[in-house]
Amino acid sequence: MHVTMTVNGEQVSAEIEPRVLLVHFLRDQLRLTGTHWGCDTSNCGTCVVAVDGEPVKSCTMLAAMAGGHDIRTVEGLADGATLDPVQEGFMQCHGLQCGFCTPGMMITARTLLDRNPNPTEDEIREAISGQICRCTGYTTIVRSVQWAAAHSGQEVQA
């Protein structure tokens, strides 16, 4: 079947199998490998992308269902050499260790900050509650999002 969607600001079209998951479409057909594929059961949240500004576990969505929608992956956070404050926050506050959950965490953080530019610690923890990080204990992830909230609107060069 034919599908067309906007991914990171660019319209893409492709022929796909009706059963292909969005995570596989992004990784295998578009080569956007920043979206990680973890548990395949929708438990871990490493595959989170933004669909029309909402965080979605891309292992639970068929690529065909994404047709006509706006998809944002971790590759779409930076604007050229200008990092998104979320990306910079994860660097500044050591919000990652192994990095496997990081792309999904960053997308979730960006969607939270787009809706609520000054979230509380509890709001941040609730937003990321659907994602598993086995390395950090979440403290540095929360600090990273708080850093991003405090520095949003400022350009950060990579």
mmCIF file of C-alpha atoms in Angstrom:
data_model
loop_
_atom_site.group_PDB
_atom_site.id
_atom_site.type_symbol
_atom_site.label_atom_id
_atom_site.label_comp_id
_atom_site.label_asym_id
_atom_site.label_seq_id
_atom_site.Cartn_x
_atom_site.Cartn_y
_atom_site.Cartn_z
ATOM 1 C CA MET A 1 0.000 0.000 0.000
ATOM 2 C CA HIS A 2 1.066 3.597 -0.507
ATOM 3 C CA VAL A 3 1.619 5.900 2.486
ATOM 4 C CA THR A 4 2.507 9.594 2.708
ATOM 5 C CA MET A 5 3.400 11.449 5.894
ATOM 6 C CA THR A 6 5.554 14.311 7.072
ATOM 7 C CA VAL A 7 8.668 13.207 8.933
ATOM 8 C CA ASN A 8 10.838 15.839 10.577
ATOM 9 C CA GLY A 9 9.331 18.535 8.392
ATOM 10 C CA GLU A 10 9.689 16.703 5.074
ATOM 11 C CA GLN A 11 6.947 14.898 3.215
ATOM 12 C CA VAL A 12 7.803 11.269 2.512
ATOM 13 C CA SER A 13 5.952 8.686 0.471
ATOM 14 C CA ALA A 14 6.592 4.982 0.194
ATOM 15 C CA GLU A 15 5.116 1.646 -0.698
ATOM 16 C CA ILE A 16 4.762 -0.459 2.435
ATOM 17 C CA GLU A 17 3.327 -3.726 3.646
ATOM 18 C CA PRO A 18 0.084 -2.971 5.526
ATOM 19 C CA ARG A 19 1.412 -4.701 8.657
ATOM 20 C CA VAL A 20 4.729 -2.785 8.968
ATOM 21 C CA LEU A 21 5.088 -0.939 12.257
ATOM 22 C CA LEU A 22 5.995 2.743 12.310
ATOM 23 C CA VAL A 23 9.247 1.990 14.175
ATOM 24 C CA HIS A 24 10.344 -0.347 11.366
ATOM 25 C CA PHE A 25 9.272 2.072 8.654
ATOM 26 C CA LEU A 26 11.328 4.862 10.253
ATOM 27 C CA ARG A 27 14.387 2.701 10.877
ATOM 28 C CA ASP A 28 14.404 0.363 7.887
ATOM 29 C CA GLN A 29 12.884 2.404 5.066
ATOM 30 C CA LEU A 30 13.784 5.962 6.053
ATOM 31 C CA ARG A 31 17.041 5.022 7.821
ATOM 32 C CA LEU A 32 16.159 7.181 10.828
ATOM 33 C CA THR A 33 17.850 4.872 13.308
ATOM 34 C CA GLY A 34 17.688 7.282 16.239
ATOM 35 C CA THR A 35 14.305 5.794 17.028
ATOM 36 C CA HIS A 36 15.262 2.669 18.936
ATOM 37 C CA TRP A 37 13.401 -0.609 18.978
ATOM 38 C CA GLY A 38 13.464 -2.242 22.366
ATOM 39 C CA CYS A 39 10.919 -4.594 23.853
ATOM 40 C CA ASP A 40 8.415 -5.026 21.009
ATOM 41 C CA THR A 41 5.656 -5.112 23.642
ATOM 42 C CA SER A 42 5.162 -1.346 24.180
ATOM 43 C CA ASN A 43 6.582 -1.530 27.700
ATOM 44 C CA CYS A 44 9.976 0.172 27.418
ATOM 45 C CA GLY A 45 9.236 3.371 25.469
ATOM 46 C CA THR A 46 12.559 3.509 23.628
ATOM 47 C CA CYS A 47 10.658 3.835 20.348
ATOM 48 C CA VAL A 48 8.722 7.010 21.255
ATOM 49 C CA VAL A 49 8.211 9.528 18.454
ATOM 50 C CA ALA A 50 5.914 12.538 18.321
ATOM 51 C CA VAL A 51 2.813 12.093 16.173
ATOM 52 C CA ASP A 52 1.077 15.426 15.648
ATOM 53 C CA GLY A 53 2.875 16.655 18.770
ATOM 54 C CA GLU A 54 1.913 13.750 21.011
ATOM 55 C CA PRO A 55 4.368 11.088 22.223
ATOM 56 C CA VAL A 56 3.521 7.699 20.738
ATOM 57 C CA LYS A 57 5.268 4.352 21.095
ATOM 58 C CA SER A 58 6.025 3.668 17.451
ATOM 59 C CA CYS A 59 6.052 -0.093 18.037
ATOM 60 C CA THR A 60 2.301 0.133 18.684
ATOM 61 C CA MET A 61 1.385 2.048 15.539
ATOM 62 C CA LEU A 62 1.234 0.778 11.998
ATOM 63 C CA ALA A 63 3.042 2.966 9.483
ATOM 64 C CA ALA A 64 -0.203 3.039 7.486
ATOM 65 C CA MET A 65 -1.906 4.697 10.473
ATOM 66 C CA ALA A 66 0.716 7.470 10.359
ATOM 67 C CA GLY A 67 -0.330 8.405 6.831
ATOM 68 C CA GLY A 68 -1.249 12.092 6.647
ATOM 69 C CA HIS A 69 0.269 12.831 10.052
ATOM 70 C CA ASP A 70 3.287 14.827 11.214
ATOM 71 C CA ILE A 71 5.983 12.606 12.736
ATOM 72 C CA ARG A 72 8.969 13.927 14.663
ATOM 73 C CA THR A 73 11.892 11.709 15.557
ATOM 74 C CA VAL A 74 14.975 12.501 17.602
ATOM 75 C CA GLU A 75 16.745 13.416 14.343
ATOM 76 C CA GLY A 76 14.223 16.247 13.980
ATOM 77 C CA LEU A 77 15.048 17.943 17.292
ATOM 78 C CA ALA A 78 18.151 19.853 16.221
ATOM 79 C CA ASP A 79 17.909 22.639 13.674
ATOM 80 C CA GLY A 80 21.110 22.179 11.715
ATOM 81 C CA ALA A 81 23.962 22.918 14.142
ATOM 82 C CA THR A 82 21.561 24.354 16.720
ATOM 83 C CA LEU A 83 20.653 21.804 19.354
ATOM 84 C CA ASP A 84 17.238 21.679 20.916
ATOM 85 C CA PRO A 85 17.484 22.709 24.593
ATOM 86 C CA VAL A 86 16.383 19.172 25.485
ATOM 87 C CA GLN A 87 19.419 17.736 23.704
ATOM 88 C CA GLU A 88 21.703 20.231 25.386
ATOM 89 C CA GLY A 89 20.091 19.540 28.752
ATOM 90 C CA PHE A 90 20.776 15.822 28.435
ATOM 91 C CA MET A 91 24.418 16.644 27.724
ATOM 92 C CA GLN A 92 24.799 19.273 30.453
ATOM 93 C CA CYS A 93 23.049 17.270 33.183
ATOM 94 C CA HIS A 94 24.237 13.785 32.187
ATOM 95 C CA GLY A 95 20.714 12.594 31.421
ATOM 96 C CA LEU A 96 22.000 9.520 29.685
ATOM 97 C CA GLN A 97 24.287 6.646 30.383
ATOM 98 C CA CYS A 98 23.944 3.850 27.845
ATOM 99 C CA GLY A 99 21.795 6.097 25.648
ATOM 100 C CA PHE A 100 19.318 3.451 24.542
ATOM 101 C CA CYS A 101 16.245 5.120 26.056
ATOM 102 C CA THR A 102 17.513 8.644 25.366
ATOM 103 C CA PRO A 103 15.858 9.346 21.972
ATOM 104 C CA GLY A 104 12.418 8.425 23.292
ATOM 105 C CA MET A 105 13.017 10.369 26.514
ATOM 106 C CA MET A 106 14.053 13.436 24.517
ATOM 107 C CA ILE A 107 10.962 13.305 22.311
ATOM 108 C CA THR A 108 8.746 12.906 25.373
ATOM 109 C CA ALA A 109 10.516 15.818 27.079
ATOM 110 C CA ARG A 110 10.126 18.032 24.012
ATOM 111 C CA THR A 111 6.398 17.293 23.741
ATOM 112 C CA LEU A 112 5.985 18.028 27.454
ATOM 113 C CA LEU A 113 7.833 21.350 27.181
ATOM 114 C CA ASP A 114 5.843 22.301 24.091
ATOM 115 C CA ARG A 115 2.657 21.970 26.176
ATOM 116 C CA ASN A 116 4.048 23.109 29.516
ATOM 117 C CA PRO A 117 7.207 25.251 29.335
ATOM 118 C CA ASN A 118 7.760 25.135 33.106
ATOM 119 C CA PRO A 119 6.774 21.689 34.412
ATOM 120 C CA THR A 120 7.217 20.618 38.002
ATOM 121 C CA GLU A 121 9.366 17.640 38.894
ATOM 122 C CA ASP A 122 6.212 15.577 39.405
ATOM 123 C CA GLU A 123 4.900 16.584 35.958
ATOM 124 C CA ILE A 124 8.199 15.590 34.359
ATOM 125 C CA ARG A 125 8.198 12.246 36.146
ATOM 126 C CA GLU A 126 4.605 11.611 35.085
ATOM 127 C CA ALA A 127 5.417 12.478 31.448
ATOM 128 C CA ILE A 128 8.308 9.990 31.311
ATOM 129 C CA SER A 129 6.553 7.333 33.388
ATOM 130 C CA GLY A 130 5.810 5.234 30.302
ATOM 131 C CA GLN A 131 9.503 4.826 29.539
ATOM 132 C CA ILE A 132 12.056 2.595 31.172
ATOM 133 C CA CYS A 133 15.622 3.639 31.877
ATOM 134 C CA ARG A 134 17.692 0.899 33.426
ATOM 135 C CA CYS A 135 20.802 3.038 33.996
ATOM 136 C CA THR A 136 20.135 6.495 35.418
ATOM 137 C CA GLY A 137 17.531 6.182 38.139
ATOM 138 C CA TYR A 138 15.721 9.072 36.359
ATOM 139 C CA THR A 139 17.215 11.808 38.581
ATOM 140 C CA THR A 140 19.541 13.106 35.867
ATOM 141 C CA ILE A 141 16.810 12.787 33.242
ATOM 142 C CA VAL A 142 14.515 14.982 35.347
ATOM 143 C CA ARG A 143 17.360 17.482 35.839
ATOM 144 C CA SER A 144 17.974 17.476 32.090
ATOM 145 C CA VAL A 145 14.356 18.374 31.359
ATOM 146 C CA GLN A 146 14.439 21.072 34.047
ATOM 147 C CA TRP A 147 17.608 22.488 32.440
ATOM 148 C CA ALA A 148 15.869 22.489 29.049
ATOM 149 C CA ALA A 149 12.856 24.297 30.519
ATOM 150 C CA ALA A 150 15.117 26.963 32.020
ATOM 151 C CA HIS A 151 17.048 27.418 28.773
ATOM 152 C CA SER A 152 14.290 27.178 26.164
ATOM 153 C CA GLY A 153 14.371 30.017 23.673
ATOM 154 C CA GLN A 154 18.171 30.209 23.831
ATOM 155 C CA GLU A 155 20.164 28.988 20.860
ATOM 156 C CA VAL A 156 22.724 26.303 21.622
ATOM 157 C CA GLN A 157 25.354 25.518 18.987
ATOM 158 C CA ALA A 158 26.482 21.912 18.534
#
